[in-house]
Amino acid sequence: MDFVNIQLNDKIATLTLSNPSKLNALSKGLVDELIQALQICSENKIIVVLLKAKENKNNVWSAGHDIHELPEGRRDPLSFFDAIEVLLHEVQGFSGPVIAVVRGSVWGAACDLIMTCDMVFADNTSSFAITPAKIGIPYNVTGIMHFINRVGLNRAKEMFFTANPVDAETAEDWGIINHLFPKDELDDKVFEIAKQICQNSPLAVGVIKEQFHYLSETCVSMPPVLFERISGLRRKVYDSHDYLEGIRAFKEKRKPTYLGE
Ligand code: YZS
């Protein structure tokens, strides 16, 4: 694979995002490989997947969606069958725990990926930002639910409205991270936890994971009309001048000028 490194170690697999020159941005190429890597893990009866990212000089775990690949308007940028969304479904549907191991900053869709993982362990260089408001993107319903489920309504609003990175200590306090470990101990500690999980019944672990998934999804019961209204509201954003402006400003390395239309 070009962008993902796979290491299989008995029942534990380590998948490493490996495109440091692009700050491990979630390009379609990288995401498709990650999906393929999870399928390889299933075929090899892997119980625990550790998700890591190759370190880079910018200290970025992943810069999120590759902004150059976002559609330029008139199309939902985060729809159900887009690669990143498919990846999130695959992580949720994987038969055992997928554990994120984080050093450095995590942005946008990569932060959603982290929230979708079953557990997150990190060191004190980590930070977590969800940035659609900064770029002018209407976020999708499931993505917003991932954040509400993990950090609660108030903190999710703070993360989305400010788009500011949440530092490691706060992230541990808010429950984004299960545990912070010292930088040098992070890998060994997480591997020990993975080994412990592998000693338990894989069938029970897998079914419990599925139950957590269904139970967290059933928190919201929404009448169809409300769901359609949300789709309409999101469309207003991705059909707007401001949607194009956010993406173009990023590409042109300038501050966006939003008109609110
Ligand atoms: O100038 P070159 O060609 O070297 O490219 C620069 C950046 O343009 C590029 N780059 C990206 N390219 C595509 N997609 C990205 N997400 C992305 N991020 C960065 O990488 C080269 C190095 O970036 P610099 O800015 O020079 O590096 P640095 O000063 O260390 O800053 C690193 C960060 C990560 C802080 C900075 O690049 C940044 O703010 N990037 C955007 C992070 C972000 O907001 N990601 C969210 C993308 N959106 C999503 O995932 C969702 C769709 S949403 O927006 O809804 O949350």
PDB file of C-alpha atoms and ligand atoms in Angstrom:
ATOM      1  CA  MET A   1       0.000   0.000   0.000  1.00  0.00           C
ATOM      2  CA  ASP A   2       1.175   3.585  -0.659  1.00  0.00           C
ATOM      3  CA  PHE A   3      -0.346   5.458   2.291  1.00  0.00           C
ATOM      4  CA  VAL A   4      -1.093   2.899   5.004  1.00  0.00           C
ATOM      5  CA  ASN A   5       1.326   0.582   6.727  1.00  0.00           C
ATOM      6  CA  ILE A   6      -0.057  -2.704   8.087  1.00  0.00           C
ATOM      7  CA  GLN A   7       1.615  -4.747  10.803  1.00  0.00           C
ATOM      8  CA  LEU A   8      -0.015  -7.968  11.954  1.00  0.00           C
ATOM      9  CA  ASN A   9       1.088  -9.349  15.303  1.00  0.00           C
ATOM     10  CA  ASP A  10      -0.919 -12.452  16.207  1.00  0.00           C
ATOM     11  CA  LYS A  11      -4.389 -11.068  17.070  1.00  0.00           C
ATOM     12  CA  ILE A  12      -3.369  -7.400  17.081  1.00  0.00           C
ATOM     13  CA  ALA A  13      -2.955  -5.275  13.957  1.00  0.00           C
ATOM     14  CA  THR A  14      -1.312  -1.869  13.761  1.00  0.00           C
ATOM     15  CA  LEU A  15      -2.449   0.349  10.895  1.00  0.00           C
ATOM     16  CA  THR A  16      -0.347   3.475  10.414  1.00  0.00           C
ATOM     17  CA  LEU A  17      -1.378   6.462   8.283  1.00  0.00           C
ATOM     18  CA  SER A  18       1.792   7.072   6.292  1.00  0.00           C
ATOM     19  CA  ASN A  19       1.625  10.162   4.153  1.00  0.00           C
ATOM     20  CA  PRO A  20       3.661  12.584   6.302  1.00  0.00           C
ATOM     21  CA  SER A  21       4.368  15.056   3.471  1.00  0.00           C
ATOM     22  CA  LYS A  22       0.576  15.656   3.276  1.00  0.00           C
ATOM     23  CA  LEU A  23       0.255  15.658   7.074  1.00  0.00           C
ATOM     24  CA  ASN A  24      -1.575  12.306   6.780  1.00  0.00           C
ATOM     25  CA  ALA A  25      -4.586  14.128   5.297  1.00  0.00           C
ATOM     26  CA  LEU A  26      -7.517  11.807   4.655  1.00  0.00           C
ATOM     27  CA  SER A  27      -7.325  11.777   0.856  1.00  0.00           C
ATOM     28  CA  LYS A  28      -9.530   9.276  -0.986  1.00  0.00           C
ATOM     29  CA  GLY A  29      -6.405   7.256  -1.779  1.00  0.00           C
ATOM     30  CA  LEU A  30      -5.421   6.977   1.886  1.00  0.00           C
ATOM     31  CA  VAL A  31      -8.968   6.322   3.092  1.00  0.00           C
ATOM     32  CA  ASP A  32      -9.574   3.586   0.500  1.00  0.00           C
ATOM     33  CA  GLU A  33      -6.379   1.880   1.641  1.00  0.00           C
ATOM     34  CA  LEU A  34      -7.467   2.119   5.267  1.00  0.00           C
ATOM     35  CA  ILE A  35     -10.770   0.453   4.364  1.00  0.00           C
ATOM     36  CA  GLN A  36      -8.866  -2.266   2.513  1.00  0.00           C
ATOM     37  CA  ALA A  37      -6.531  -2.672   5.505  1.00  0.00           C
ATOM     38  CA  LEU A  38      -9.507  -3.248   7.826  1.00  0.00           C
ATOM     39  CA  GLN A  39     -10.762  -5.916   5.434  1.00  0.00           C
ATOM     40  CA  ILE A  40      -7.330  -7.598   5.595  1.00  0.00           C
ATOM     41  CA  CYS A  41      -7.586  -7.477   9.402  1.00  0.00           C
ATOM     42  CA  SER A  42     -10.981  -9.233   9.241  1.00  0.00           C
ATOM     43  CA  GLU A  43      -9.638 -11.932   6.904  1.00  0.00           C
ATOM     44  CA  ASN A  44      -6.770 -12.515   9.358  1.00  0.00           C
ATOM     45  CA  LYS A  45      -9.165 -12.776  12.340  1.00  0.00           C
ATOM     46  CA  ILE A  46      -7.569  -9.794  14.052  1.00  0.00           C
ATOM     47  CA  ILE A  47      -9.255  -8.929  17.366  1.00  0.00           C
ATOM     48  CA  VAL A  48      -7.819  -5.477  18.124  1.00  0.00           C
ATOM     49  CA  VAL A  49      -6.772  -2.827  15.603  1.00  0.00           C
ATOM     50  CA  LEU A  50      -4.431  -0.028  16.683  1.00  0.00           C
ATOM     51  CA  LEU A  51      -4.716   3.063  14.502  1.00  0.00           C
ATOM     52  CA  LYS A  52      -1.593   5.218  14.442  1.00  0.00           C
ATOM     53  CA  ALA A  53      -0.091   7.924  12.254  1.00  0.00           C
ATOM     54  CA  LYS A  54       3.429   8.448  11.055  1.00  0.00           C
ATOM     55  CA  GLU A  55       5.061  11.355  12.827  1.00  0.00           C
ATOM     56  CA  ASN A  56       5.992  14.464  10.823  1.00  0.00           C
ATOM     57  CA  LYS A  57       7.802  17.733  11.490  1.00  0.00           C
ATOM     58  CA  ASN A  58       4.489  19.600  11.872  1.00  0.00           C
ATOM     59  CA  ASN A  59       3.468  17.195  14.665  1.00  0.00           C
ATOM     60  CA  VAL A  60       0.116  16.524  12.986  1.00  0.00           C
ATOM     61  CA  TRP A  61      -1.559  13.121  13.509  1.00  0.00           C
ATOM     62  CA  SER A  62      -3.849  13.909  10.571  1.00  0.00           C
ATOM     63  CA  ALA A  63      -4.917  17.192   8.924  1.00  0.00           C
ATOM     64  CA  GLY A  64      -8.393  15.747   8.240  1.00  0.00           C
ATOM     65  CA  HIS A  65     -10.211  15.633   4.912  1.00  0.00           C
ATOM     66  CA  ASP A  66      -7.934  16.556   2.010  1.00  0.00           C
ATOM     67  CA  ILE A  67      -9.348  20.019   1.384  1.00  0.00           C
ATOM     68  CA  HIS A  68      -8.236  19.887  -2.265  1.00  0.00           C
ATOM     69  CA  GLU A  69     -10.641  16.985  -2.782  1.00  0.00           C
ATOM     70  CA  LEU A  70     -13.738  18.666  -1.292  1.00  0.00           C
ATOM     71  CA  PRO A  71     -16.406  19.268  -3.966  1.00  0.00           C
ATOM     72  CA  GLU A  72     -16.722  22.889  -5.102  1.00  0.00           C
ATOM     73  CA  GLY A  73     -20.386  23.361  -4.186  1.00  0.00           C
ATOM     74  CA  ARG A  74     -23.792  21.969  -5.215  1.00  0.00           C
ATOM     75  CA  ARG A  75     -22.953  18.590  -3.717  1.00  0.00           C
ATOM     76  CA  ASP A  76     -23.082  17.250  -0.148  1.00  0.00           C
ATOM     77  CA  PRO A  77     -19.380  17.071   0.799  1.00  0.00           C
ATOM     78  CA  LEU A  78     -19.966  14.467   3.523  1.00  0.00           C
ATOM     79  CA  SER A  79     -22.616  12.118   2.181  1.00  0.00           C
ATOM     80  CA  PHE A  80     -23.241   8.531   3.262  1.00  0.00           C
ATOM     81  CA  PHE A  81     -21.227   6.802   0.514  1.00  0.00           C
ATOM     82  CA  ASP A  82     -18.245   9.194   0.425  1.00  0.00           C
ATOM     83  CA  ALA A  83     -14.973   7.447   1.252  1.00  0.00           C
ATOM     84  CA  ILE A  84     -14.515   8.983   4.704  1.00  0.00           C
ATOM     85  CA  GLU A  85     -18.064   8.124   5.737  1.00  0.00           C
ATOM     86  CA  VAL A  86     -17.597   4.556   4.479  1.00  0.00           C
ATOM     87  CA  LEU A  87     -14.417   4.356   6.570  1.00  0.00           C
ATOM     88  CA  LEU A  88     -16.304   5.448   9.694  1.00  0.00           C
ATOM     89  CA  HIS A  89     -18.936   2.749   9.038  1.00  0.00           C
ATOM     90  CA  GLU A  90     -16.154   0.154   8.619  1.00  0.00           C
ATOM     91  CA  VAL A  91     -14.555   1.185  11.931  1.00  0.00           C
ATOM     92  CA  GLN A  92     -17.929   0.926  13.679  1.00  0.00           C
ATOM     93  CA  GLY A  93     -18.669  -2.393  11.983  1.00  0.00           C
ATOM     94  CA  PHE A  94     -15.271  -3.997  12.629  1.00  0.00           C
ATOM     95  CA  SER A  95     -15.671  -7.147  14.729  1.00  0.00           C
ATOM     96  CA  GLY A  96     -13.388  -5.968  17.563  1.00  0.00           C
ATOM     97  CA  PRO A  97     -12.159  -2.748  19.157  1.00  0.00           C
ATOM     98  CA  VAL A  98     -10.410  -0.175  16.967  1.00  0.00           C
ATOM     99  CA  ILE A  99      -8.135   1.891  19.203  1.00  0.00           C
ATOM    100  CA  ALA A 100      -6.636   5.226  18.156  1.00  0.00           C
ATOM    101  CA  VAL A 101      -3.122   5.992  19.384  1.00  0.00           C
ATOM    102  CA  VAL A 102      -2.508   9.711  19.058  1.00  0.00           C
ATOM    103  CA  ARG A 103       0.569  11.906  19.044  1.00  0.00           C
ATOM    104  CA  GLY A 104       0.136  15.436  17.688  1.00  0.00           C
ATOM    105  CA  SER A 105      -2.836  17.393  16.399  1.00  0.00           C
ATOM    106  CA  VAL A 106      -5.989  15.888  14.920  1.00  0.00           C
ATOM    107  CA  TRP A 107      -8.190  17.956  12.592  1.00  0.00           C
ATOM    108  CA  GLY A 108     -11.689  17.843  11.105  1.00  0.00           C
ATOM    109  CA  ALA A 109     -12.717  14.485   9.702  1.00  0.00           C
ATOM    110  CA  ALA A 110      -9.735  12.878  11.444  1.00  0.00           C
ATOM    111  CA  CYS A 111     -11.232  14.082  14.730  1.00  0.00           C
ATOM    112  CA  ASP A 112     -14.520  12.428  13.711  1.00  0.00           C
ATOM    113  CA  LEU A 113     -12.539   9.250  12.983  1.00  0.00           C
ATOM    114  CA  ILE A 114     -11.071   9.437  16.490  1.00  0.00           C
ATOM    115  CA  MET A 115     -14.558   9.878  17.974  1.00  0.00           C
ATOM    116  CA  THR A 116     -15.699   6.815  16.025  1.00  0.00           C
ATOM    117  CA  CYS A 117     -12.878   4.630  17.351  1.00  0.00           C
ATOM    118  CA  ASP A 118     -13.754   2.473  20.345  1.00  0.00           C
ATOM    119  CA  MET A 119     -11.017   3.902  22.557  1.00  0.00           C
ATOM    120  CA  VAL A 120      -8.385   6.626  22.302  1.00  0.00           C
ATOM    121  CA  PHE A 121      -4.986   6.727  24.005  1.00  0.00           C
ATOM    122  CA  ALA A 122      -2.686   9.680  23.525  1.00  0.00           C
ATOM    123  CA  ASP A 123       0.315  11.608  24.809  1.00  0.00           C
ATOM    124  CA  ASN A 124       0.403  15.220  25.949  1.00  0.00           C
ATOM    125  CA  THR A 125       1.310  16.558  22.466  1.00  0.00           C
ATOM    126  CA  SER A 126      -2.137  15.565  21.206  1.00  0.00           C
ATOM    127  CA  SER A 127      -4.985  17.982  20.439  1.00  0.00           C
ATOM    128  CA  PHE A 128      -8.362  17.629  18.784  1.00  0.00           C
ATOM    129  CA  ALA A 129     -10.248  20.105  16.557  1.00  0.00           C
ATOM    130  CA  ILE A 130     -13.453  19.837  14.543  1.00  0.00           C
ATOM    131  CA  THR A 131     -13.366  22.591  11.935  1.00  0.00           C
ATOM    132  CA  PRO A 132     -16.380  22.684   9.553  1.00  0.00           C
ATOM    133  CA  ALA A 133     -17.395  26.132  10.827  1.00  0.00           C
ATOM    134  CA  LYS A 134     -13.942  27.473   9.983  1.00  0.00           C
ATOM    135  CA  ILE A 135     -14.042  26.194   6.410  1.00  0.00           C
ATOM    136  CA  GLY A 136     -17.794  26.780   5.916  1.00  0.00           C
ATOM    137  CA  ILE A 137     -18.930  23.162   5.693  1.00  0.00           C
ATOM    138  CA  PRO A 138     -22.341  21.883   6.849  1.00  0.00           C
ATOM    139  CA  TYR A 139     -21.515  18.873   9.025  1.00  0.00           C
ATOM    140  CA  ASN A 140     -23.562  15.701   8.757  1.00  0.00           C
ATOM    141  CA  VAL A 141     -26.008  14.332  11.322  1.00  0.00           C
ATOM    142  CA  THR A 142     -24.077  11.201  12.284  1.00  0.00           C
ATOM    143  CA  GLY A 143     -20.867  13.184  12.684  1.00  0.00           C
ATOM    144  CA  ILE A 144     -22.486  15.622  15.085  1.00  0.00           C
ATOM    145  CA  MET A 145     -23.928  12.692  17.045  1.00  0.00           C
ATOM    146  CA  HIS A 146     -20.446  11.160  17.410  1.00  0.00           C
ATOM    147  CA  PHE A 147     -19.346  14.311  19.243  1.00  0.00           C
ATOM    148  CA  ILE A 148     -22.483  14.664  21.365  1.00  0.00           C
ATOM    149  CA  ASN A 149     -22.172  11.024  22.410  1.00  0.00           C
ATOM    150  CA  ARG A 150     -18.524  11.421  23.353  1.00  0.00           C
ATOM    151  CA  VAL A 151     -18.341  14.846  25.041  1.00  0.00           C
ATOM    152  CA  GLY A 152     -21.950  15.924  25.642  1.00  0.00           C
ATOM    153  CA  LEU A 153     -23.975  18.737  24.123  1.00  0.00           C
ATOM    154  CA  ASN A 154     -22.216  21.785  25.629  1.00  0.00           C
ATOM    155  CA  ARG A 155     -18.688  20.677  24.875  1.00  0.00           C
ATOM    156  CA  ALA A 156     -19.647  19.478  21.386  1.00  0.00           C
ATOM    157  CA  LYS A 157     -21.101  22.928  20.680  1.00  0.00           C
ATOM    158  CA  GLU A 158     -17.935  24.587  21.968  1.00  0.00           C
ATOM    159  CA  MET A 159     -15.773  22.388  19.719  1.00  0.00           C
ATOM    160  CA  PHE A 160     -17.923  23.001  16.605  1.00  0.00           C
ATOM    161  CA  PHE A 161     -18.608  26.718  17.121  1.00  0.00           C
ATOM    162  CA  THR A 162     -15.029  27.771  17.967  1.00  0.00           C
ATOM    163  CA  ALA A 163     -13.215  25.156  15.824  1.00  0.00           C
ATOM    164  CA  ASN A 164     -10.403  25.524  18.383  1.00  0.00           C
ATOM    165  CA  PRO A 165      -8.165  22.574  19.200  1.00  0.00           C
ATOM    166  CA  VAL A 166      -8.883  20.939  22.557  1.00  0.00           C
ATOM    167  CA  ASP A 167      -5.581  20.241  24.322  1.00  0.00           C
ATOM    168  CA  ALA A 168      -4.594  16.827  25.647  1.00  0.00           C
ATOM    169  CA  GLU A 169      -5.415  17.399  29.322  1.00  0.00           C
ATOM    170  CA  THR A 170      -8.821  18.879  28.500  1.00  0.00           C
ATOM    171  CA  ALA A 171      -9.455  16.046  26.048  1.00  0.00           C
ATOM    172  CA  GLU A 172      -8.823  13.523  28.819  1.00  0.00           C
ATOM    173  CA  ASP A 173     -11.091  15.474  31.162  1.00  0.00           C
ATOM    174  CA  TRP A 174     -13.858  15.611  28.517  1.00  0.00           C
ATOM    175  CA  GLY A 175     -13.618  11.893  27.721  1.00  0.00           C
ATOM    176  CA  ILE A 176     -12.237  12.273  24.187  1.00  0.00           C
ATOM    177  CA  ILE A 177      -9.200  10.330  25.420  1.00  0.00           C
ATOM    178  CA  ASN A 178      -9.414   7.244  27.625  1.00  0.00           C
ATOM    179  CA  HIS A 179      -5.951   7.855  29.107  1.00  0.00           C
ATOM    180  CA  LEU A 180      -2.982  10.115  28.543  1.00  0.00           C
ATOM    181  CA  PHE A 181       0.345   8.298  28.750  1.00  0.00           C
ATOM    182  CA  PRO A 182       3.877   9.713  28.725  1.00  0.00           C
ATOM    183  CA  LYS A 183       5.219   9.950  25.169  1.00  0.00           C
ATOM    184  CA  ASP A 184       7.797   7.171  25.588  1.00  0.00           C
ATOM    185  CA  GLU A 185       5.369   4.770  27.237  1.00  0.00           C
ATOM    186  CA  LEU A 186       2.354   5.269  24.956  1.00  0.00           C
ATOM    187  CA  ASP A 187       2.981   2.423  22.487  1.00  0.00           C
ATOM    188  CA  ASP A 188       3.874  -0.189  25.129  1.00  0.00           C
ATOM    189  CA  LYS A 189       0.966   0.732  27.388  1.00  0.00           C
ATOM    190  CA  VAL A 190      -1.547   0.519  24.540  1.00  0.00           C
ATOM    191  CA  PHE A 191      -0.101  -2.775  23.322  1.00  0.00           C
ATOM    192  CA  GLU A 192      -0.540  -4.192  26.857  1.00  0.00           C
ATOM    193  CA  ILE A 193      -4.185  -3.075  26.857  1.00  0.00           C
ATOM    194  CA  ALA A 194      -4.703  -4.669  23.422  1.00  0.00           C
ATOM    195  CA  LYS A 195      -3.158  -7.936  24.656  1.00  0.00           C
ATOM    196  CA  GLN A 196      -5.470  -7.885  27.683  1.00  0.00           C
ATOM    197  CA  ILE A 197      -8.512  -7.487  25.410  1.00  0.00           C
ATOM    198  CA  CYS A 198      -7.293 -10.419  23.283  1.00  0.00           C
ATOM    199  CA  GLN A 199      -7.353 -12.676  26.350  1.00  0.00           C
ATOM    200  CA  ASN A 200     -11.109 -12.129  26.651  1.00  0.00           C
ATOM    201  CA  SER A 201     -13.797 -13.831  24.579  1.00  0.00           C
ATOM    202  CA  PRO A 202     -13.633 -12.309  21.076  1.00  0.00           C
ATOM    203  CA  LEU A 203     -17.279 -13.183  20.547  1.00  0.00           C
ATOM    204  CA  ALA A 204     -18.374 -11.366  23.712  1.00  0.00           C
ATOM    205  CA  VAL A 205     -16.116  -8.365  22.981  1.00  0.00           C
ATOM    206  CA  GLY A 206     -17.461  -8.148  19.415  1.00  0.00           C
ATOM    207  CA  VAL A 207     -21.102  -8.348  20.448  1.00  0.00           C
ATOM    208  CA  ILE A 208     -20.620  -5.832  23.261  1.00  0.00           C
ATOM    209  CA  LYS A 209     -19.022  -3.459  20.736  1.00  0.00           C
ATOM    210  CA  GLU A 210     -22.046  -3.890  18.461  1.00  0.00           C
ATOM    211  CA  GLN A 211     -24.399  -3.228  21.369  1.00  0.00           C
ATOM    212  CA  PHE A 212     -22.558  -0.018  22.287  1.00  0.00           C
ATOM    213  CA  HIS A 213     -22.855   1.031  18.657  1.00  0.00           C
ATOM    214  CA  TYR A 214     -26.614   0.348  18.380  1.00  0.00           C
ATOM    215  CA  LEU A 215     -27.341   1.860  21.787  1.00  0.00           C
ATOM    216  CA  SER A 216     -25.476   5.071  20.982  1.00  0.00           C
ATOM    217  CA  GLU A 217     -27.304   5.289  17.636  1.00  0.00           C
ATOM    218  CA  THR A 218     -30.733   4.846  19.203  1.00  0.00           C
ATOM    219  CA  CYS A 219     -30.397   7.877  21.511  1.00  0.00           C
ATOM    220  CA  VAL A 220     -32.101  10.003  18.890  1.00  0.00           C
ATOM    221  CA  SER A 221     -35.490   9.202  17.508  1.00  0.00           C
ATOM    222  CA  MET A 222     -36.189  11.735  14.790  1.00  0.00           C
ATOM    223  CA  PRO A 223     -39.389  12.124  12.775  1.00  0.00           C
ATOM    224  CA  PRO A 224     -38.657  11.821   9.009  1.00  0.00           C
ATOM    225  CA  VAL A 225     -39.744  15.419   8.421  1.00  0.00           C
ATOM    226  CA  LEU A 226     -37.036  16.691  10.797  1.00  0.00           C
ATOM    227  CA  PHE A 227     -34.424  14.550   9.111  1.00  0.00           C
ATOM    228  CA  GLU A 228     -35.409  15.997   5.738  1.00  0.00           C
ATOM    229  CA  ARG A 229     -35.356  19.502   7.189  1.00  0.00           C
ATOM    230  CA  ILE A 230     -31.758  18.974   8.367  1.00  0.00           C
ATOM    231  CA  SER A 231     -30.824  17.748   4.868  1.00  0.00           C
ATOM    232  CA  GLY A 232     -32.377  20.918   3.420  1.00  0.00           C
ATOM    233  CA  LEU A 233     -30.552  23.151   5.908  1.00  0.00           C
ATOM    234  CA  ARG A 234     -27.215  21.515   5.085  1.00  0.00           C
ATOM    235  CA  ARG A 235     -27.852  21.948   1.377  1.00  0.00           C
ATOM    236  CA  LYS A 236     -28.364  25.682   1.931  1.00  0.00           C
ATOM    237  CA  VAL A 237     -24.771  25.771   3.200  1.00  0.00           C
ATOM    238  CA  TYR A 238     -23.061  23.684   0.543  1.00  0.00           C
ATOM    239  CA  ASP A 239     -24.891  25.539  -2.241  1.00  0.00           C
ATOM    240  CA  SER A 240     -23.795  28.905  -0.818  1.00  0.00           C
ATOM    241  CA  HIS A 241     -21.165  31.512  -1.757  1.00  0.00           C
ATOM    242  CA  ASP A 242     -19.566  30.983   1.668  1.00  0.00           C
ATOM    243  CA  TYR A 243     -18.967  27.267   1.086  1.00  0.00           C
ATOM    244  CA  LEU A 244     -16.875  28.042  -2.006  1.00  0.00           C
ATOM    245  CA  GLU A 245     -15.180  30.922  -0.212  1.00  0.00           C
ATOM    246  CA  GLY A 246     -14.003  28.707   2.702  1.00  0.00           C
ATOM    247  CA  ILE A 247     -12.384  26.146   0.433  1.00  0.00           C
ATOM    248  CA  ARG A 248     -10.869  28.736  -1.920  1.00  0.00           C
ATOM    249  CA  ALA A 249      -9.466  30.789   0.966  1.00  0.00           C
ATOM    250  CA  PHE A 250      -7.714  27.705   2.349  1.00  0.00           C
ATOM    251  CA  LYS A 251      -6.211  26.910  -1.049  1.00  0.00           C
ATOM    252  CA  GLU A 252      -5.137  30.538  -1.570  1.00  0.00           C
ATOM    253  CA  LYS A 253      -3.702  30.695   1.979  1.00  0.00           C
ATOM    254  CA  ARG A 254      -5.806  33.708   3.041  1.00  0.00           C
ATOM    255  CA  LYS A 255      -8.537  34.438   5.581  1.00  0.00           C
ATOM    256  CA  PRO A 256     -12.039  33.737   4.226  1.00  0.00           C
ATOM    257  CA  THR A 257     -14.494  36.602   3.797  1.00  0.00           C
ATOM    258  CA  TYR A 258     -17.890  35.217   4.691  1.00  0.00           C
ATOM    259  CA  LEU A 259     -21.045  37.048   3.559  1.00  0.00           C
ATOM    260  CA  GLY A 260     -23.526  34.803   5.311  1.00  0.00           C
ATOM    261  CA  GLU A 261     -25.085  33.821   2.016  1.00  0.00           C
TER     262      GLU A 261
HETATM  263  O1  YZS B   1       1.731  24.740   1.116  1.00  0.00           O
HETATM  264  P1  YZS B   1       1.821  23.255   0.900  1.00  0.00           P
HETATM  265  O2  YZS B   1       1.558  22.809  -0.511  1.00  0.00           O
HETATM  266  O3  YZS B   1       3.064  22.634   1.506  1.00  0.00           O
HETATM  267  O4  YZS B   1       0.597  22.617   1.737  1.00  0.00           O
HETATM  268  C1  YZS B   1       0.428  22.873   3.114  1.00  0.00           C
HETATM  269  C2  YZS B   1      -1.060  22.810   3.430  1.00  0.00           C
HETATM  270  O5  YZS B   1      -1.863  23.458   2.447  1.00  0.00           O
HETATM  271  C3  YZS B   1      -1.301  21.296   3.394  1.00  0.00           C
HETATM  272  N1  YZS B   1      -2.486  20.906   4.151  1.00  0.00           N
HETATM  273  C4  YZS B   1      -3.545  20.323   3.626  1.00  0.00           C
HETATM  274  N2  YZS B   1      -3.833  19.960   2.377  1.00  0.00           N
HETATM  275  C5  YZS B   1      -5.034  19.382   2.159  1.00  0.00           C
HETATM  276  N3  YZS B   1      -5.933  19.141   3.134  1.00  0.00           N
HETATM  277  C6  YZS B   1      -5.673  19.483   4.398  1.00  0.00           C
HETATM  278  N4  YZS B   1      -6.592  19.224   5.353  1.00  0.00           N
HETATM  279  C7  YZS B   1      -4.433  20.119   4.702  1.00  0.00           C
HETATM  280  N5  YZS B   1      -3.870  20.608   5.822  1.00  0.00           N
HETATM  281  C8  YZS B   1      -2.674  21.084   5.463  1.00  0.00           C
HETATM  282  O6  YZS B   1      -0.125  20.761   4.045  1.00  0.00           O
HETATM  283  C9  YZS B   1       0.970  21.662   3.860  1.00  0.00           C
HETATM  284  C10 YZS B   1       1.550  21.996   5.224  1.00  0.00           C
HETATM  285  O7  YZS B   1       0.586  22.762   5.919  1.00  0.00           O
HETATM  286  P2  YZS B   1       0.975  24.101   6.741  1.00  0.00           P
HETATM  287  O8  YZS B   1      -0.294  24.803   7.033  1.00  0.00           O
HETATM  288  O9  YZS B   1       2.065  24.851   6.066  1.00  0.00           O
HETATM  289  O10 YZS B   1       1.585  23.452   8.069  1.00  0.00           O
HETATM  290  P3  YZS B   1       1.491  24.006   9.556  1.00  0.00           P
HETATM  291  O11 YZS B   1       1.778  25.481   9.598  1.00  0.00           O
HETATM  292  O12 YZS B   1       2.344  23.104  10.392  1.00  0.00           O
HETATM  293  O13 YZS B   1      -0.023  23.814  10.008  1.00  0.00           O
HETATM  294  C11 YZS B   1      -0.575  22.528  10.105  1.00  0.00           C
HETATM  295  C12 YZS B   1      -2.106  22.669  10.231  1.00  0.00           C
HETATM  296  C13 YZS B   1      -2.677  21.244  10.246  1.00  0.00           C
HETATM  297  C14 YZS B   1      -2.437  23.376  11.529  1.00  0.00           C
HETATM  298  C15 YZS B   1      -2.642  23.510   9.045  1.00  0.00           C
HETATM  299  O14 YZS B   1      -2.106  22.990   7.831  1.00  0.00           O
HETATM  300  C16 YZS B   1      -4.134  23.498   8.964  1.00  0.00           C
HETATM  301  O15 YZS B   1      -4.804  24.259   9.682  1.00  0.00           O
HETATM  302  N6  YZS B   1      -4.680  22.647   8.089  1.00  0.00           N
HETATM  303  C17 YZS B   1      -6.112  22.508   7.928  1.00  0.00           C
HETATM  304  C18 YZS B   1      -6.637  21.649   9.049  1.00  0.00           C
HETATM  305  C19 YZS B   1      -8.127  21.462   8.970  1.00  0.00           C
HETATM  306  O16 YZS B   1      -8.870  22.407   9.221  1.00  0.00           O
HETATM  307  N7  YZS B   1      -8.576  20.257   8.605  1.00  0.00           N
HETATM  308  C20 YZS B   1      -9.945  19.945   8.445  1.00  0.00           C
HETATM  309  C21 YZS B   1     -10.280  19.655   6.998  1.00  0.00           C
HETATM  310  N8  YZS B   1     -11.754  19.448   6.924  1.00  0.00           N
HETATM  311  C22 YZS B   1     -12.331  18.303   7.297  1.00  0.00           C
HETATM  312  O17 YZS B   1     -11.704  17.333   7.621  1.00  0.00           O
HETATM  313  C23 YZS B   1     -13.838  18.223   7.293  1.00  0.00           C
HETATM  314  C24 YZS B   1     -14.385  18.177   5.902  1.00  0.00           C
HETATM  315  S1  YZS B   1     -14.514  19.565   8.273  1.00  0.00           S
HETATM  316  O18 YZS B   1     -13.935  20.831   7.707  1.00  0.00           O
HETATM  317  O19 YZS B   1     -15.966  19.524   8.041  1.00  0.00           O
HETATM  318  O20 YZS B   1     -14.135  19.363   9.630  1.00  0.00           O
END
